[in-house]
Amino acid sequence: QNNQLRAYTLKDGLPQSQVNAIVQDDLGYLWIGTQGGGIARFDGKSFTVWNEKKGLGSNYIHALKFDKNKLYIGTRQGLSVYTKNNFEIHKAPRIYDIEIVNQTAFLSTRQGIYQYSDNKVEKLNSNITS
């Protein structure tokens, strides 16, 4: 019998039991976005937690993306960008998905597609004609 699968719970340090997003960074850490508990970084043994009290824009995480030493966090309140132990908060509609193309983050919301570049979030014009 294979006993290598392990479930992690609140008792292990996970801040909330409902997980909406997981991404792995370049160093191998797992970043876990939860529904109300913020984000947790897992090093293989323990969790480190960030939430609104520690600078995160919202504790409700819907999307995570890691690119070039930046963690992009799609929340209920917009975009949080984590770099060098610091959060940048950018107000936007609730973000459901994030894709990075040429150092520009494209943010999927119910109000349309937004982009994050040059430290600002802007809505893309969807009235394209050919």
PDB file of C-alpha atoms in Angstrom:
ATOM      1  CA  GLN A   1       0.000   0.000   0.000  1.00  0.00           C
ATOM      2  CA  ASN A   2       1.297   3.471  -0.962  1.00  0.00           C
ATOM      3  CA  ASN A   3       1.158   5.928   1.966  1.00  0.00           C
ATOM      4  CA  GLN A   4       2.943   8.869   0.298  1.00  0.00           C
ATOM      5  CA  LEU A   5      -0.174  11.013  -0.162  1.00  0.00           C
ATOM      6  CA  ARG A   6      -0.660  13.452   2.724  1.00  0.00           C
ATOM      7  CA  ALA A   7      -3.574  15.789   3.392  1.00  0.00           C
ATOM      8  CA  TYR A   8      -2.796  19.155   5.010  1.00  0.00           C
ATOM      9  CA  THR A   9      -5.388  20.805   7.213  1.00  0.00           C
ATOM     10  CA  LEU A  10      -5.885  23.792   9.500  1.00  0.00           C
ATOM     11  CA  LYS A  11      -4.061  21.837  12.209  1.00  0.00           C
ATOM     12  CA  ASP A  12      -0.935  21.863  10.007  1.00  0.00           C
ATOM     13  CA  GLY A  13      -1.072  25.652   9.563  1.00  0.00           C
ATOM     14  CA  LEU A  14      -3.181  26.041   6.436  1.00  0.00           C
ATOM     15  CA  PRO A  15      -5.143  29.286   7.085  1.00  0.00           C
ATOM     16  CA  GLN A  16      -8.423  28.120   5.528  1.00  0.00           C
ATOM     17  CA  SER A  17      -9.698  24.786   4.229  1.00  0.00           C
ATOM     18  CA  GLN A  18     -11.114  26.020   0.895  1.00  0.00           C
ATOM     19  CA  VAL A  19      -8.287  26.370  -1.635  1.00  0.00           C
ATOM     20  CA  ASN A  20      -8.990  28.224  -4.890  1.00  0.00           C
ATOM     21  CA  ALA A  21      -5.510  28.466  -6.448  1.00  0.00           C
ATOM     22  CA  ILE A  22      -2.032  26.941  -6.188  1.00  0.00           C
ATOM     23  CA  VAL A  23       1.170  27.944  -7.963  1.00  0.00           C
ATOM     24  CA  GLN A  24       4.828  26.941  -7.561  1.00  0.00           C
ATOM     25  CA  ASP A  25       7.586  29.572  -7.651  1.00  0.00           C
ATOM     26  CA  ASP A  26      11.116  29.239  -9.054  1.00  0.00           C
ATOM     27  CA  LEU A  27      12.501  28.139  -5.673  1.00  0.00           C
ATOM     28  CA  GLY A  28       9.964  25.316  -5.339  1.00  0.00           C
ATOM     29  CA  TYR A  29       7.675  26.907  -2.750  1.00  0.00           C
ATOM     30  CA  LEU A  30       3.957  26.262  -3.162  1.00  0.00           C
ATOM     31  CA  TRP A  31       1.740  29.350  -2.865  1.00  0.00           C
ATOM     32  CA  ILE A  32      -1.818  28.517  -1.875  1.00  0.00           C
ATOM     33  CA  GLY A  33      -4.728  30.957  -2.266  1.00  0.00           C
ATOM     34  CA  THR A  34      -7.694  30.396   0.026  1.00  0.00           C
ATOM     35  CA  GLN A  35     -11.303  31.489   0.326  1.00  0.00           C
ATOM     36  CA  GLY A  36     -11.043  33.879   3.265  1.00  0.00           C
ATOM     37  CA  GLY A  37      -7.687  32.989   4.824  1.00  0.00           C
ATOM     38  CA  GLY A  38      -5.325  34.846   2.477  1.00  0.00           C
ATOM     39  CA  ILE A  39      -2.328  33.083   0.975  1.00  0.00           C
ATOM     40  CA  ALA A  40       0.027  30.517   2.438  1.00  0.00           C
ATOM     41  CA  ARG A  41       3.522  29.612   1.274  1.00  0.00           C
ATOM     42  CA  PHE A  42       4.420  25.979   1.852  1.00  0.00           C
ATOM     43  CA  ASP A  43       8.093  24.962   2.010  1.00  0.00           C
ATOM     44  CA  GLY A  44       7.444  21.222   2.263  1.00  0.00           C
ATOM     45  CA  LYS A  45       7.242  21.259   6.054  1.00  0.00           C
ATOM     46  CA  SER A  46       5.364  24.330   7.261  1.00  0.00           C
ATOM     47  CA  PHE A  47       3.136  27.184   6.137  1.00  0.00           C
ATOM     48  CA  THR A  48       3.819  30.917   6.235  1.00  0.00           C
ATOM     49  CA  VAL A  49       0.608  32.954   5.977  1.00  0.00           C
ATOM     50  CA  TRP A  50      -0.100  36.419   4.578  1.00  0.00           C
ATOM     51  CA  ASN A  51      -3.481  38.092   4.943  1.00  0.00           C
ATOM     52  CA  GLU A  52      -5.035  41.568   5.000  1.00  0.00           C
ATOM     53  CA  LYS A  53      -3.398  42.319   8.367  1.00  0.00           C
ATOM     54  CA  LYS A  54       0.005  41.677   6.739  1.00  0.00           C
ATOM     55  CA  GLY A  55      -0.636  43.860   3.661  1.00  0.00           C
ATOM     56  CA  LEU A  56      -2.540  41.574   1.288  1.00  0.00           C
ATOM     57  CA  GLY A  57      -5.349  43.359  -0.608  1.00  0.00           C
ATOM     58  CA  SER A  58      -8.019  40.757   0.262  1.00  0.00           C
ATOM     59  CA  ASN A  59      -8.199  37.431   2.079  1.00  0.00           C
ATOM     60  CA  TYR A  60     -10.346  35.995  -0.740  1.00  0.00           C
ATOM     61  CA  ILE A  61      -7.984  34.673  -3.423  1.00  0.00           C
ATOM     62  CA  HIS A  62      -9.261  33.518  -6.829  1.00  0.00           C
ATOM     63  CA  ALA A  63      -6.105  33.318  -8.975  1.00  0.00           C
ATOM     64  CA  LEU A  64      -2.331  33.046  -8.556  1.00  0.00           C
ATOM     65  CA  LYS A  65       0.424  33.388 -11.139  1.00  0.00           C
ATOM     66  CA  PHE A  66       4.197  33.508 -10.610  1.00  0.00           C
ATOM     67  CA  ASP A  67       6.480  35.182 -13.140  1.00  0.00           C
ATOM     68  CA  LYS A  68      10.004  36.621 -12.851  1.00  0.00           C
ATOM     69  CA  ASN A  69      10.180  36.874  -9.048  1.00  0.00           C
ATOM     70  CA  LYS A  70       6.670  38.361  -8.777  1.00  0.00           C
ATOM     71  CA  LEU A  71       3.594  36.681  -7.382  1.00  0.00           C
ATOM     72  CA  TYR A  72       0.408  38.000  -8.979  1.00  0.00           C
ATOM     73  CA  ILE A  73      -2.604  37.508  -6.720  1.00  0.00           C
ATOM     74  CA  GLY A  74      -6.125  37.877  -8.113  1.00  0.00           C
ATOM     75  CA  THR A  75      -8.497  38.751  -5.282  1.00  0.00           C
ATOM     76  CA  ARG A  76     -12.039  39.808  -4.590  1.00  0.00           C
ATOM     77  CA  GLN A  77     -10.769  43.425  -4.386  1.00  0.00           C
ATOM     78  CA  GLY A  78      -8.446  43.453  -7.412  1.00  0.00           C
ATOM     79  CA  LEU A  79      -4.768  42.659  -7.880  1.00  0.00           C
ATOM     80  CA  SER A  80      -2.056  42.281  -5.274  1.00  0.00           C
ATOM     81  CA  VAL A  81       1.538  41.904  -6.488  1.00  0.00           C
ATOM     82  CA  TYR A  82       4.043  40.401  -4.038  1.00  0.00           C
ATOM     83  CA  THR A  83       7.712  41.249  -4.647  1.00  0.00           C
ATOM     84  CA  LYS A  84      10.646  41.303  -2.211  1.00  0.00           C
ATOM     85  CA  ASN A  85       8.466  40.850   0.900  1.00  0.00           C
ATOM     86  CA  ASN A  86       6.160  43.715  -0.102  1.00  0.00           C
ATOM     87  CA  PHE A  87       2.615  43.929  -1.485  1.00  0.00           C
ATOM     88  CA  GLU A  88       1.452  46.402  -4.118  1.00  0.00           C
ATOM     89  CA  ILE A  89      -2.331  46.772  -4.074  1.00  0.00           C
ATOM     90  CA  HIS A  90      -4.239  47.693  -7.251  1.00  0.00           C
ATOM     91  CA  LYS A  91      -8.015  48.161  -7.098  1.00  0.00           C
ATOM     92  CA  ALA A  92      -9.947  46.382  -9.830  1.00  0.00           C
ATOM     93  CA  PRO A  93     -13.016  44.159 -10.166  1.00  0.00           C
ATOM     94  CA  ARG A  94     -12.781  40.616  -8.781  1.00  0.00           C
ATOM     95  CA  ILE A  95     -10.102  38.741 -10.715  1.00  0.00           C
ATOM     96  CA  TYR A  96     -10.806  35.155 -11.762  1.00  0.00           C
ATOM     97  CA  ASP A  97      -7.722  34.345 -13.848  1.00  0.00           C
ATOM     98  CA  ILE A  98      -4.308  35.816 -14.667  1.00  0.00           C
ATOM     99  CA  GLU A  99      -2.141  35.232 -17.733  1.00  0.00           C
ATOM    100  CA  ILE A 100       1.308  36.784 -18.282  1.00  0.00           C
ATOM    101  CA  VAL A 101       2.477  37.701 -21.796  1.00  0.00           C
ATOM    102  CA  ASN A 102       5.692  39.685 -22.355  1.00  0.00           C
ATOM    103  CA  GLN A 103       5.729  40.990 -18.755  1.00  0.00           C
ATOM    104  CA  THR A 104       2.115  42.200 -19.009  1.00  0.00           C
ATOM    105  CA  ALA A 105      -0.467  40.550 -16.769  1.00  0.00           C
ATOM    106  CA  PHE A 106      -3.911  40.091 -18.308  1.00  0.00           C
ATOM    107  CA  LEU A 107      -6.669  39.899 -15.712  1.00  0.00           C
ATOM    108  CA  SER A 108      -9.978  38.146 -16.345  1.00  0.00           C
ATOM    109  CA  THR A 109     -12.987  39.757 -14.614  1.00  0.00           C
ATOM    110  CA  ARG A 110     -16.752  39.780 -15.111  1.00  0.00           C
ATOM    111  CA  GLN A 111     -16.420  43.365 -16.356  1.00  0.00           C
ATOM    112  CA  GLY A 112     -13.968  42.392 -19.095  1.00  0.00           C
ATOM    113  CA  ILE A 113     -10.223  42.005 -19.503  1.00  0.00           C
ATOM    114  CA  TYR A 114      -7.836  44.298 -17.645  1.00  0.00           C
ATOM    115  CA  GLN A 115      -4.090  44.561 -18.007  1.00  0.00           C
ATOM    116  CA  TYR A 116      -1.394  45.273 -15.459  1.00  0.00           C
ATOM    117  CA  SER A 117       1.793  46.868 -16.717  1.00  0.00           C
ATOM    118  CA  ASP A 118       4.006  49.763 -15.615  1.00  0.00           C
ATOM    119  CA  ASN A 119       2.550  49.431 -12.082  1.00  0.00           C
ATOM    120  CA  LYS A 120      -1.027  50.243 -13.107  1.00  0.00           C
ATOM    121  CA  VAL A 121      -4.216  48.346 -13.921  1.00  0.00           C
ATOM    122  CA  GLU A 122      -6.252  49.446 -16.950  1.00  0.00           C
ATOM    123  CA  LYS A 123      -9.294  48.022 -18.706  1.00  0.00           C
ATOM    124  CA  LEU A 124      -8.685  46.858 -22.277  1.00  0.00           C
ATOM    125  CA  ASN A 125     -10.878  48.340 -24.982  1.00  0.00           C
ATOM    126  CA  SER A 126     -13.042  45.515 -26.316  1.00  0.00           C
ATOM    127  CA  ASN A 127     -14.610  47.552 -29.146  1.00  0.00           C
ATOM    128  CA  ILE A 128     -12.247  46.241 -31.773  1.00  0.00           C
ATOM    129  CA  THR A 129     -13.307  46.551 -35.416  1.00  0.00           C
ATOM    130  CA  SER A 130     -11.598  45.106 -38.448  1.00  0.00           C
TER     131      SER A 130
END
